[in-house]
């Protein structure tokens, strides 16, 4: 896998035997009578977590917000680590009386943690990162690092922070992304067509409540056959919105609060959503949503 493993390691002797090869989450290790277990950590990944700690060192109540994050630790998930919000995958293989375990960081989840600072580019060194959820931190600012395209992200959720700037180019490295939630930040620029055009498996795409502007390209969503939830609301998009009715998986669309000429299409799409979601309760829900939309329009 091209990972640098080895320097950070521990040797343990366990009491009871379990299996010869096992993948374990969150630091639970298989054990064997008299067996010596050596745990290897990817030092580049651990150093990247420490860079996050340095970048967020002005966060209030750091000792609880980032509980057990320790600049002197070499194992975030083992040896008493268990850094708050950090998830690891541990792959163990036994060879007779010896067992080698490799620990990889697969998730960082910190919601409403009052984080202060930015996201350093070295986060890209966590190449096995599958989930990044940093949400509800109004003092988390700066750009979204382009180095995230070096990771293995399937879930990127950074809603309701103060991140800003234009989105970096992700390219084909984000091809397996399932959730991209950038809503409630200060991202700007034109519709990020080149950034999201490589997301054929995306299910949730939320760009709402940012500072994007300009037209939404007609073919922006044509490859997103699994798209379930789309939020383009409260930006400065204008012009004609793409036809979304051919995305049969789509259940939720919010495109209000823009300068688009196609306000009626937003409402029409919501009617289509209602038919797809709650056909049996269509009449009552239809009246409610149409009235609600026109109230919102009047407020805007």
PDB file of C-alpha atoms in Angstrom:
ATOM      1  CA  UNK A   1       0.000   0.000   0.000  1.00  0.00           C
ATOM      2  CA  UNK A   2       3.028   2.276  -0.014  1.00  0.00           C
ATOM      3  CA  UNK A   3       2.745   3.117   3.680  1.00  0.00           C
ATOM      4  CA  UNK A   4       5.722   3.826   5.903  1.00  0.00           C
ATOM      5  CA  UNK A   5       5.359   1.563   8.871  1.00  0.00           C
ATOM      6  CA  UNK A   6       7.655   0.524  11.615  1.00  0.00           C
ATOM      7  CA  UNK A   7       9.228   3.116  13.892  1.00  0.00           C
ATOM      8  CA  UNK A   8       6.219   3.581  16.163  1.00  0.00           C
ATOM      9  CA  UNK A   9       5.551   0.115  17.578  1.00  0.00           C
ATOM     10  CA  UNK A  10       4.765  -1.753  20.792  1.00  0.00           C
ATOM     11  CA  UNK A  11       5.275  -5.356  21.910  1.00  0.00           C
ATOM     12  CA  UNK A  12       2.607  -7.033  24.061  1.00  0.00           C
ATOM     13  CA  UNK A  13       2.142 -10.515  25.495  1.00  0.00           C
ATOM     14  CA  UNK A  14      -1.508 -11.635  25.556  1.00  0.00           C
ATOM     15  CA  UNK A  15      -3.417 -14.203  27.620  1.00  0.00           C
ATOM     16  CA  UNK A  16      -5.903 -15.970  25.305  1.00  0.00           C
ATOM     17  CA  UNK A  17      -5.914 -17.010  21.631  1.00  0.00           C
ATOM     18  CA  UNK A  18      -8.570 -15.732  19.224  1.00  0.00           C
ATOM     19  CA  UNK A  19      -7.782 -15.815  15.482  1.00  0.00           C
ATOM     20  CA  UNK A  20      -4.839 -15.830  13.137  1.00  0.00           C
ATOM     21  CA  UNK A  21      -5.965 -12.908  10.989  1.00  0.00           C
ATOM     22  CA  UNK A  22      -8.534 -10.287  11.931  1.00  0.00           C
ATOM     23  CA  UNK A  23      -9.477  -6.732  11.057  1.00  0.00           C
ATOM     24  CA  UNK A  24     -10.379  -4.807  14.187  1.00  0.00           C
ATOM     25  CA  UNK A  25     -11.914  -1.358  14.620  1.00  0.00           C
ATOM     26  CA  UNK A  26     -11.333   1.124  17.430  1.00  0.00           C
ATOM     27  CA  UNK A  27      -8.352  -0.523  19.025  1.00  0.00           C
ATOM     28  CA  UNK A  28      -9.671  -3.929  20.151  1.00  0.00           C
ATOM     29  CA  UNK A  29      -6.968  -6.547  19.602  1.00  0.00           C
ATOM     30  CA  UNK A  30      -7.215 -10.310  19.304  1.00  0.00           C
ATOM     31  CA  UNK A  31      -5.139 -12.110  21.927  1.00  0.00           C
ATOM     32  CA  UNK A  32      -3.250 -15.417  22.158  1.00  0.00           C
ATOM     33  CA  UNK A  33      -1.682 -17.313  25.060  1.00  0.00           C
ATOM     34  CA  UNK A  34       1.981 -16.409  25.284  1.00  0.00           C
ATOM     35  CA  UNK A  35       1.804 -14.590  21.969  1.00  0.00           C
ATOM     36  CA  UNK A  36       3.867 -11.477  21.376  1.00  0.00           C
ATOM     37  CA  UNK A  37       2.013  -8.771  19.480  1.00  0.00           C
ATOM     38  CA  UNK A  38       3.874  -5.973  17.718  1.00  0.00           C
ATOM     39  CA  UNK A  39       1.776  -2.931  16.797  1.00  0.00           C
ATOM     40  CA  UNK A  40       2.966  -0.778  13.933  1.00  0.00           C
ATOM     41  CA  UNK A  41       1.730   2.775  13.373  1.00  0.00           C
ATOM     42  CA  UNK A  42       2.149   4.931  10.301  1.00  0.00           C
ATOM     43  CA  UNK A  43       4.214   7.785  11.695  1.00  0.00           C
ATOM     44  CA  UNK A  44       3.211  10.107   8.844  1.00  0.00           C
ATOM     45  CA  UNK A  45      -0.422   9.705   9.815  1.00  0.00           C
ATOM     46  CA  UNK A  46       0.238  10.285  13.508  1.00  0.00           C
ATOM     47  CA  UNK A  47       2.296  13.379  12.692  1.00  0.00           C
ATOM     48  CA  UNK A  48      -0.589  14.697  10.569  1.00  0.00           C
ATOM     49  CA  UNK A  49      -2.913  14.395  13.569  1.00  0.00           C
ATOM     50  CA  UNK A  50      -0.388  16.280  15.672  1.00  0.00           C
ATOM     51  CA  UNK A  51      -0.355  19.022  13.033  1.00  0.00           C
ATOM     52  CA  UNK A  52      -4.113  19.298  13.521  1.00  0.00           C
ATOM     53  CA  UNK A  53      -3.533  19.656  17.251  1.00  0.00           C
ATOM     54  CA  UNK A  54      -0.994  22.425  16.645  1.00  0.00           C
ATOM     55  CA  UNK A  55      -3.342  24.211  14.248  1.00  0.00           C
ATOM     56  CA  UNK A  56      -6.189  24.072  16.769  1.00  0.00           C
ATOM     57  CA  UNK A  57      -4.201  24.944  19.892  1.00  0.00           C
ATOM     58  CA  UNK A  58      -6.338  28.046  20.544  1.00  0.00           C
ATOM     59  CA  UNK A  59      -9.462  25.924  20.937  1.00  0.00           C
ATOM     60  CA  UNK A  60     -11.090  26.544  24.352  1.00  0.00           C
ATOM     61  CA  UNK A  61     -11.093  23.678  26.845  1.00  0.00           C
ATOM     62  CA  UNK A  62      -8.604  21.824  24.713  1.00  0.00           C
ATOM     63  CA  UNK A  63      -8.097  19.077  27.296  1.00  0.00           C
ATOM     64  CA  UNK A  64     -11.750  18.002  26.939  1.00  0.00           C
ATOM     65  CA  UNK A  65     -12.527  19.105  23.371  1.00  0.00           C
ATOM     66  CA  UNK A  66      -9.564  17.105  22.076  1.00  0.00           C
ATOM     67  CA  UNK A  67      -9.371  14.677  24.960  1.00  0.00           C
ATOM     68  CA  UNK A  68      -6.310  12.390  24.946  1.00  0.00           C
ATOM     69  CA  UNK A  69      -4.764  14.117  21.924  1.00  0.00           C
ATOM     70  CA  UNK A  70      -1.131  14.054  22.972  1.00  0.00           C
ATOM     71  CA  UNK A  71       1.945  15.398  21.219  1.00  0.00           C
ATOM     72  CA  UNK A  72       4.033  12.694  22.919  1.00  0.00           C
ATOM     73  CA  UNK A  73       1.821   9.762  21.906  1.00  0.00           C
ATOM     74  CA  UNK A  74       2.678   7.505  19.001  1.00  0.00           C
ATOM     75  CA  UNK A  75      -0.597   5.562  18.928  1.00  0.00           C
ATOM     76  CA  UNK A  76      -3.932   7.468  18.726  1.00  0.00           C
ATOM     77  CA  UNK A  77      -6.075   4.340  19.056  1.00  0.00           C
ATOM     78  CA  UNK A  78      -3.982   1.909  21.119  1.00  0.00           C
ATOM     79  CA  UNK A  79      -1.773   1.816  24.200  1.00  0.00           C
ATOM     80  CA  UNK A  80      -4.271   3.952  26.141  1.00  0.00           C
ATOM     81  CA  UNK A  81      -4.586   6.457  23.270  1.00  0.00           C
ATOM     82  CA  UNK A  82      -8.203   6.623  22.145  1.00  0.00           C
ATOM     83  CA  UNK A  83      -7.937  10.215  20.946  1.00  0.00           C
ATOM     84  CA  UNK A  84     -11.380  11.784  20.942  1.00  0.00           C
ATOM     85  CA  UNK A  85     -13.024  11.658  17.524  1.00  0.00           C
ATOM     86  CA  UNK A  86     -10.312   9.517  15.913  1.00  0.00           C
ATOM     87  CA  UNK A  87     -11.231   6.141  14.441  1.00  0.00           C
ATOM     88  CA  UNK A  88      -8.688   3.528  13.421  1.00  0.00           C
ATOM     89  CA  UNK A  89      -8.629   0.251  11.589  1.00  0.00           C
ATOM     90  CA  UNK A  90      -6.271  -2.376  12.985  1.00  0.00           C
ATOM     91  CA  UNK A  91      -5.226  -5.280  10.789  1.00  0.00           C
ATOM     92  CA  UNK A  92      -3.631  -8.191  12.650  1.00  0.00           C
ATOM     93  CA  UNK A  93      -1.949 -11.283  11.270  1.00  0.00           C
ATOM     94  CA  UNK A  94      -0.475 -14.138  13.314  1.00  0.00           C
ATOM     95  CA  UNK A  95       2.674 -16.075  12.496  1.00  0.00           C
ATOM     96  CA  UNK A  96       3.041 -18.829  15.091  1.00  0.00           C
ATOM     97  CA  UNK A  97       3.700 -17.116  18.404  1.00  0.00           C
ATOM     98  CA  UNK A  98       4.139 -13.727  16.796  1.00  0.00           C
ATOM     99  CA  UNK A  99       1.371 -11.350  15.802  1.00  0.00           C
ATOM    100  CA  UNK A 100       1.850  -8.181  13.768  1.00  0.00           C
ATOM    101  CA  UNK A 101      -0.812  -5.482  13.917  1.00  0.00           C
ATOM    102  CA  UNK A 102      -0.904  -2.435  11.639  1.00  0.00           C
ATOM    103  CA  UNK A 103      -2.927   0.568  12.754  1.00  0.00           C
ATOM    104  CA  UNK A 104      -4.381   2.988  10.197  1.00  0.00           C
ATOM    105  CA  UNK A 105      -6.411   6.147  10.813  1.00  0.00           C
ATOM    106  CA  UNK A 106      -9.719   5.986   8.926  1.00  0.00           C
ATOM    107  CA  UNK A 107     -11.812   8.719  10.540  1.00  0.00           C
ATOM    108  CA  UNK A 108     -11.734  12.093  12.289  1.00  0.00           C
ATOM    109  CA  UNK A 109     -15.141  13.171  13.615  1.00  0.00           C
ATOM    110  CA  UNK A 110     -15.444  16.346  15.709  1.00  0.00           C
ATOM    111  CA  UNK A 111     -18.908  17.894  15.791  1.00  0.00           C
ATOM    112  CA  UNK A 112     -19.663  21.205  17.546  1.00  0.00           C
ATOM    113  CA  UNK A 113     -16.236  21.016  19.176  1.00  0.00           C
ATOM    114  CA  UNK A 114     -15.572  24.806  19.155  1.00  0.00           C
ATOM    115  CA  UNK A 115     -12.450  24.245  17.060  1.00  0.00           C
ATOM    116  CA  UNK A 116     -10.377  27.369  16.460  1.00  0.00           C
ATOM    117  CA  UNK A 117      -7.900  27.499  13.575  1.00  0.00           C
ATOM    118  CA  UNK A 118      -7.648  25.939  10.128  1.00  0.00           C
ATOM    119  CA  UNK A 119      -7.114  22.561   8.476  1.00  0.00           C
ATOM    120  CA  UNK A 120      -3.406  22.072   7.646  1.00  0.00           C
ATOM    121  CA  UNK A 121      -2.413  20.608   4.306  1.00  0.00           C
ATOM    122  CA  UNK A 122      -0.622  17.716   6.006  1.00  0.00           C
ATOM    123  CA  UNK A 123      -4.014  16.102   6.592  1.00  0.00           C
ATOM    124  CA  UNK A 124      -3.402  14.617   3.152  1.00  0.00           C
ATOM    125  CA  UNK A 125      -0.763  12.376   4.737  1.00  0.00           C
ATOM    126  CA  UNK A 126      -3.587  10.355   6.296  1.00  0.00           C
ATOM    127  CA  UNK A 127      -3.997   8.425   3.068  1.00  0.00           C
ATOM    128  CA  UNK A 128      -6.399   5.875   4.595  1.00  0.00           C
ATOM    129  CA  UNK A 129      -8.789   8.588   5.836  1.00  0.00           C
ATOM    130  CA  UNK A 130     -12.311   7.451   4.939  1.00  0.00           C
ATOM    131  CA  UNK A 131     -14.431   9.888   6.953  1.00  0.00           C
ATOM    132  CA  UNK A 132     -13.773  13.535   7.807  1.00  0.00           C
ATOM    133  CA  UNK A 133     -16.544  15.238   9.766  1.00  0.00           C
ATOM    134  CA  UNK A 134     -15.684  18.644  11.205  1.00  0.00           C
ATOM    135  CA  UNK A 135     -19.046  20.337  11.687  1.00  0.00           C
ATOM    136  CA  UNK A 136     -20.560  23.177  13.682  1.00  0.00           C
ATOM    137  CA  UNK A 137     -17.274  24.972  14.456  1.00  0.00           C
ATOM    138  CA  UNK A 138     -17.808  28.685  13.661  1.00  0.00           C
ATOM    139  CA  UNK A 139     -14.141  29.540  14.287  1.00  0.00           C
ATOM    140  CA  UNK A 140     -12.746  26.874  11.984  1.00  0.00           C
ATOM    141  CA  UNK A 141     -11.597  28.942   9.021  1.00  0.00           C
ATOM    142  CA  UNK A 142      -9.215  28.980   6.074  1.00  0.00           C
ATOM    143  CA  UNK A 143      -9.410  27.025   2.801  1.00  0.00           C
ATOM    144  CA  UNK A 144     -10.213  23.389   2.240  1.00  0.00           C
ATOM    145  CA  UNK A 145      -6.811  21.747   1.623  1.00  0.00           C
ATOM    146  CA  UNK A 146      -6.284  20.398  -1.876  1.00  0.00           C
ATOM    147  CA  UNK A 147      -4.210  17.613  -0.339  1.00  0.00           C
ATOM    148  CA  UNK A 148      -7.446  15.905   0.716  1.00  0.00           C
ATOM    149  CA  UNK A 149      -7.313  14.312  -2.730  1.00  0.00           C
ATOM    150  CA  UNK A 150      -4.495  12.125  -1.385  1.00  0.00           C
ATOM    151  CA  UNK A 151      -6.888  10.473   1.070  1.00  0.00           C
ATOM    152  CA  UNK A 152      -9.506   7.746   0.630  1.00  0.00           C
ATOM    153  CA  UNK A 153     -12.496   9.876   1.592  1.00  0.00           C
ATOM    154  CA  UNK A 154     -16.028   8.590   1.142  1.00  0.00           C
ATOM    155  CA  UNK A 155     -17.564  11.126   3.556  1.00  0.00           C
ATOM    156  CA  UNK A 156     -16.455  14.767   3.642  1.00  0.00           C
ATOM    157  CA  UNK A 157     -18.739  16.795   5.899  1.00  0.00           C
ATOM    158  CA  UNK A 158     -17.595  20.260   6.985  1.00  0.00           C
ATOM    159  CA  UNK A 159     -20.951  22.015   7.272  1.00  0.00           C
ATOM    160  CA  UNK A 160     -21.506  25.097   9.426  1.00  0.00           C
ATOM    161  CA  UNK A 161     -17.936  26.263   9.881  1.00  0.00           C
ATOM    162  CA  UNK A 162     -16.230  29.409   8.531  1.00  0.00           C
ATOM    163  CA  UNK A 163     -14.185  27.784   5.776  1.00  0.00           C
ATOM    164  CA  UNK A 164     -13.634  30.044   2.789  1.00  0.00           C
ATOM    165  CA  UNK A 165     -12.078  30.462  -0.641  1.00  0.00           C
ATOM    166  CA  UNK A 166     -12.560  28.528  -3.848  1.00  0.00           C
ATOM    167  CA  UNK A 167     -12.718  24.754  -3.799  1.00  0.00           C
ATOM    168  CA  UNK A 168      -9.516  22.943  -4.754  1.00  0.00           C
ATOM    169  CA  UNK A 169      -9.387  20.561  -7.681  1.00  0.00           C
ATOM    170  CA  UNK A 170     -10.079  17.051  -6.430  1.00  0.00           C
ATOM    171  CA  UNK A 171      -9.861  15.202  -9.719  1.00  0.00           C
ATOM    172  CA  UNK A 172     -10.436  11.469  -9.961  1.00  0.00           C
ATOM    173  CA  UNK A 173      -9.146  10.898  -6.427  1.00  0.00           C
ATOM    174  CA  UNK A 174     -12.625  11.597  -4.996  1.00  0.00           C
ATOM    175  CA  UNK A 175     -14.375   9.209  -7.348  1.00  0.00           C
ATOM    176  CA  UNK A 176     -15.762   7.088  -4.483  1.00  0.00           C
ATOM    177  CA  UNK A 177     -17.075  10.033  -2.460  1.00  0.00           C
ATOM    178  CA  UNK A 178     -20.610   9.379  -1.194  1.00  0.00           C
ATOM    179  CA  UNK A 179     -21.243  12.514   0.875  1.00  0.00           C
ATOM    180  CA  UNK A 180     -19.970  16.036   0.219  1.00  0.00           C
ATOM    181  CA  UNK A 181     -21.465  18.586   2.616  1.00  0.00           C
ATOM    182  CA  UNK A 182     -19.920  22.058   2.356  1.00  0.00           C
ATOM    183  CA  UNK A 183     -23.039  23.958   3.436  1.00  0.00           C
ATOM    184  CA  UNK A 184     -22.974  26.902   5.823  1.00  0.00           C
ATOM    185  CA  UNK A 185     -19.459  28.174   5.068  1.00  0.00           C
ATOM    186  CA  UNK A 186     -17.959  31.051   3.044  1.00  0.00           C
ATOM    187  CA  UNK A 187     -16.823  29.213  -0.071  1.00  0.00           C
ATOM    188  CA  UNK A 188     -16.947  31.362  -3.199  1.00  0.00           C
ATOM    189  CA  UNK A 189     -16.367  31.301  -6.916  1.00  0.00           C
ATOM    190  CA  UNK A 190     -18.381  29.871  -9.779  1.00  0.00           C
ATOM    191  CA  UNK A 191     -20.303  26.608  -9.605  1.00  0.00           C
ATOM    192  CA  UNK A 192     -17.592  23.990  -8.892  1.00  0.00           C
ATOM    193  CA  UNK A 193     -18.267  21.890 -11.963  1.00  0.00           C
ATOM    194  CA  UNK A 194     -14.712  20.607 -12.375  1.00  0.00           C
ATOM    195  CA  UNK A 195     -14.551  19.613  -8.714  1.00  0.00           C
ATOM    196  CA  UNK A 196     -17.786  17.621  -8.628  1.00  0.00           C
ATOM    197  CA  UNK A 197     -17.783  16.226 -12.158  1.00  0.00           C
ATOM    198  CA  UNK A 198     -15.845  13.151 -10.947  1.00  0.00           C
ATOM    199  CA  UNK A 199     -18.400  12.045  -8.360  1.00  0.00           C
ATOM    200  CA  UNK A 200     -20.468   9.309 -10.042  1.00  0.00           C
ATOM    201  CA  UNK A 201     -21.371   7.606  -6.745  1.00  0.00           C
ATOM    202  CA  UNK A 202     -22.288  10.746  -4.794  1.00  0.00           C
ATOM    203  CA  UNK A 203     -25.510  10.446  -2.797  1.00  0.00           C
ATOM    204  CA  UNK A 204     -25.514  13.686  -0.798  1.00  0.00           C
ATOM    205  CA  UNK A 205     -24.299  16.993  -2.274  1.00  0.00           C
ATOM    206  CA  UNK A 206     -24.839  20.121  -0.192  1.00  0.00           C
ATOM    207  CA  UNK A 207     -23.440  23.456  -1.324  1.00  0.00           C
ATOM    208  CA  UNK A 208     -26.084  25.641   0.324  1.00  0.00           C
ATOM    209  CA  UNK A 209     -25.482  28.811   2.336  1.00  0.00           C
ATOM    210  CA  UNK A 210     -22.193  29.768   0.724  1.00  0.00           C
ATOM    211  CA  UNK A 211     -21.087  32.490  -1.694  1.00  0.00           C
ATOM    212  CA  UNK A 212     -21.029  30.607  -4.981  1.00  0.00           C
ATOM    213  CA  UNK A 213     -22.289  32.588  -7.955  1.00  0.00           C
ATOM    214  CA  UNK A 214     -23.057  32.444 -11.645  1.00  0.00           C
ATOM    215  CA  UNK A 215     -24.924  29.843 -13.705  1.00  0.00           C
ATOM    216  CA  UNK A 216     -25.238  26.169 -12.870  1.00  0.00           C
ATOM    217  CA  UNK A 217     -24.015  24.237 -15.939  1.00  0.00           C
ATOM    218  CA  UNK A 218     -26.728  22.245 -17.698  1.00  0.00           C
ATOM    219  CA  UNK A 219     -24.723  19.002 -17.426  1.00  0.00           C
ATOM    220  CA  UNK A 220     -23.532  19.539 -13.856  1.00  0.00           C
ATOM    221  CA  UNK A 221     -25.340  16.510 -12.436  1.00  0.00           C
ATOM    222  CA  UNK A 222     -25.636  14.214 -15.446  1.00  0.00           C
ATOM    223  CA  UNK A 223     -23.262  11.558 -14.048  1.00  0.00           C
ATOM    224  CA  UNK A 224     -24.787  11.545 -10.565  1.00  0.00           C
ATOM    225  CA  UNK A 225     -27.199   8.652 -10.999  1.00  0.00           C
ATOM    226  CA  UNK A 226     -27.220   7.865  -7.259  1.00  0.00           C
ATOM    227  CA  UNK A 227     -27.842  11.438  -6.085  1.00  0.00           C
ATOM    228  CA  UNK A 228     -30.399  11.457  -3.255  1.00  0.00           C
ATOM    229  CA  UNK A 229     -30.038  14.866  -1.564  1.00  0.00           C
ATOM    230  CA  UNK A 230     -29.118  18.119  -3.374  1.00  0.00           C
ATOM    231  CA  UNK A 231     -28.811  21.516  -1.685  1.00  0.00           C
ATOM    232  CA  UNK A 232     -27.899  24.592  -3.752  1.00  0.00           C
ATOM    233  CA  UNK A 233     -29.822  27.075  -1.602  1.00  0.00           C
ATOM    234  CA  UNK A 234     -28.832  30.575  -0.486  1.00  0.00           C
ATOM    235  CA  UNK A 235     -26.001  31.258  -2.913  1.00  0.00           C
ATOM    236  CA  UNK A 236     -25.915  33.639  -5.876  1.00  0.00           C
ATOM    237  CA  UNK A 237     -26.557  31.188  -8.657  1.00  0.00           C
ATOM    238  CA  UNK A 238     -28.425  32.618 -11.646  1.00  0.00           C
ATOM    239  CA  UNK A 239     -29.737  31.632 -15.029  1.00  0.00           C
ATOM    240  CA  UNK A 240     -31.564  28.438 -15.873  1.00  0.00           C
ATOM    241  CA  UNK A 241     -31.318  25.475 -13.552  1.00  0.00           C
ATOM    242  CA  UNK A 242     -30.538  22.021 -14.989  1.00  0.00           C
ATOM    243  CA  UNK A 243     -33.361  19.548 -15.467  1.00  0.00           C
ATOM    244  CA  UNK A 244     -33.191  17.250 -12.455  1.00  0.00           C
ATOM    245  CA  UNK A 245     -36.256  15.130 -13.108  1.00  0.00           C
ATOM    246  CA  UNK A 246     -34.205  12.459 -14.882  1.00  0.00           C
ATOM    247  CA  UNK A 247     -32.290  11.658 -11.668  1.00  0.00           C
ATOM    248  CA  UNK A 248     -34.718   9.058 -10.384  1.00  0.00           C
ATOM    249  CA  UNK A 249     -32.917   8.555  -7.098  1.00  0.00           C
ATOM    250  CA  UNK A 250     -33.330  12.221  -6.120  1.00  0.00           C
ATOM    251  CA  UNK A 251     -35.557  12.764  -3.090  1.00  0.00           C
ATOM    252  CA  UNK A 252     -34.584  16.154  -1.663  1.00  0.00           C
ATOM    253  CA  UNK A 253     -33.787  19.351  -3.563  1.00  0.00           C
ATOM    254  CA  UNK A 254     -33.334  22.854  -2.162  1.00  0.00           C
ATOM    255  CA  UNK A 255     -32.443  25.563  -4.671  1.00  0.00           C
ATOM    256  CA  UNK A 256     -34.274  28.554  -3.196  1.00  0.00           C
ATOM    257  CA  UNK A 257     -32.580  31.737  -2.041  1.00  0.00           C
ATOM    258  CA  UNK A 258     -30.662  32.265  -5.304  1.00  0.00           C
ATOM    259  CA  UNK A 259     -31.103  34.809  -8.128  1.00  0.00           C
ATOM    260  CA  UNK A 260     -32.147  32.173 -10.625  1.00  0.00           C
ATOM    261  CA  UNK A 261     -34.756  32.976 -13.239  1.00  0.00           C
ATOM    262  CA  UNK A 262     -36.202  29.520 -12.721  1.00  0.00           C
ATOM    263  CA  UNK A 263     -37.806  29.884  -9.314  1.00  0.00           C
ATOM    264  CA  UNK A 264     -40.782  27.986 -10.697  1.00  0.00           C
ATOM    265  CA  UNK A 265     -38.503  25.049 -11.550  1.00  0.00           C
ATOM    266  CA  UNK A 266     -37.339  24.864  -7.930  1.00  0.00           C
ATOM    267  CA  UNK A 267     -40.948  24.575  -6.844  1.00  0.00           C
ATOM    268  CA  UNK A 268     -41.727  22.087  -9.629  1.00  0.00           C
ATOM    269  CA  UNK A 269     -38.796  19.935  -8.559  1.00  0.00           C
ATOM    270  CA  UNK A 270     -40.038  19.967  -4.990  1.00  0.00           C
ATOM    271  CA  UNK A 271     -43.435  18.754  -6.205  1.00  0.00           C
ATOM    272  CA  UNK A 272     -41.681  15.911  -8.038  1.00  0.00           C
ATOM    273  CA  UNK A 273     -39.820  15.106  -4.813  1.00  0.00           C
ATOM    274  CA  UNK A 274     -43.078  14.931  -2.899  1.00  0.00           C
ATOM    275  CA  UNK A 275     -44.580  12.571  -5.472  1.00  0.00           C
ATOM    276  CA  UNK A 276     -41.526  10.321  -5.207  1.00  0.00           C
ATOM    277  CA  UNK A 277     -41.410  10.412  -1.420  1.00  0.00           C
ATOM    278  CA  UNK A 278     -44.979  10.433  -0.206  1.00  0.00           C
ATOM    279  CA  UNK A 279     -47.330   9.710  -3.083  1.00  0.00           C
ATOM    280  CA  UNK A 280     -50.083   8.537  -0.761  1.00  0.00           C
ATOM    281  CA  UNK A 281     -50.085  11.842   1.121  1.00  0.00           C
ATOM    282  CA  UNK A 282     -49.477  13.978  -1.937  1.00  0.00           C
ATOM    283  CA  UNK A 283     -52.418  16.405  -1.660  1.00  0.00           C
ATOM    284  CA  UNK A 284     -51.794  17.551   1.915  1.00  0.00           C
ATOM    285  CA  UNK A 285     -48.024  17.723   1.565  1.00  0.00           C
ATOM    286  CA  UNK A 286     -48.258  19.457  -1.846  1.00  0.00           C
ATOM    287  CA  UNK A 287     -50.351  22.303  -0.428  1.00  0.00           C
ATOM    288  CA  UNK A 288     -48.036  22.720   2.539  1.00  0.00           C
ATOM    289  CA  UNK A 289     -44.827  22.826   0.508  1.00  0.00           C
ATOM    290  CA  UNK A 290     -46.186  25.199  -2.167  1.00  0.00           C
ATOM    291  CA  UNK A 291     -47.419  27.655   0.464  1.00  0.00           C
ATOM    292  CA  UNK A 292     -44.120  27.392   2.346  1.00  0.00           C
ATOM    293  CA  UNK A 293     -42.107  28.081  -0.808  1.00  0.00           C
ATOM    294  CA  UNK A 294     -44.019  31.193  -1.671  1.00  0.00           C
ATOM    295  CA  UNK A 295     -43.625  32.447   1.890  1.00  0.00           C
ATOM    296  CA  UNK A 296     -39.851  31.962   1.567  1.00  0.00           C
ATOM    297  CA  UNK A 297     -39.852  33.723  -1.807  1.00  0.00           C
ATOM    298  CA  UNK A 298     -41.696  36.683  -0.374  1.00  0.00           C
ATOM    299  CA  UNK A 299     -39.155  36.893   2.446  1.00  0.00           C
ATOM    300  CA  UNK A 300     -36.277  36.904  -0.063  1.00  0.00           C
TER     301      UNK A 300
END
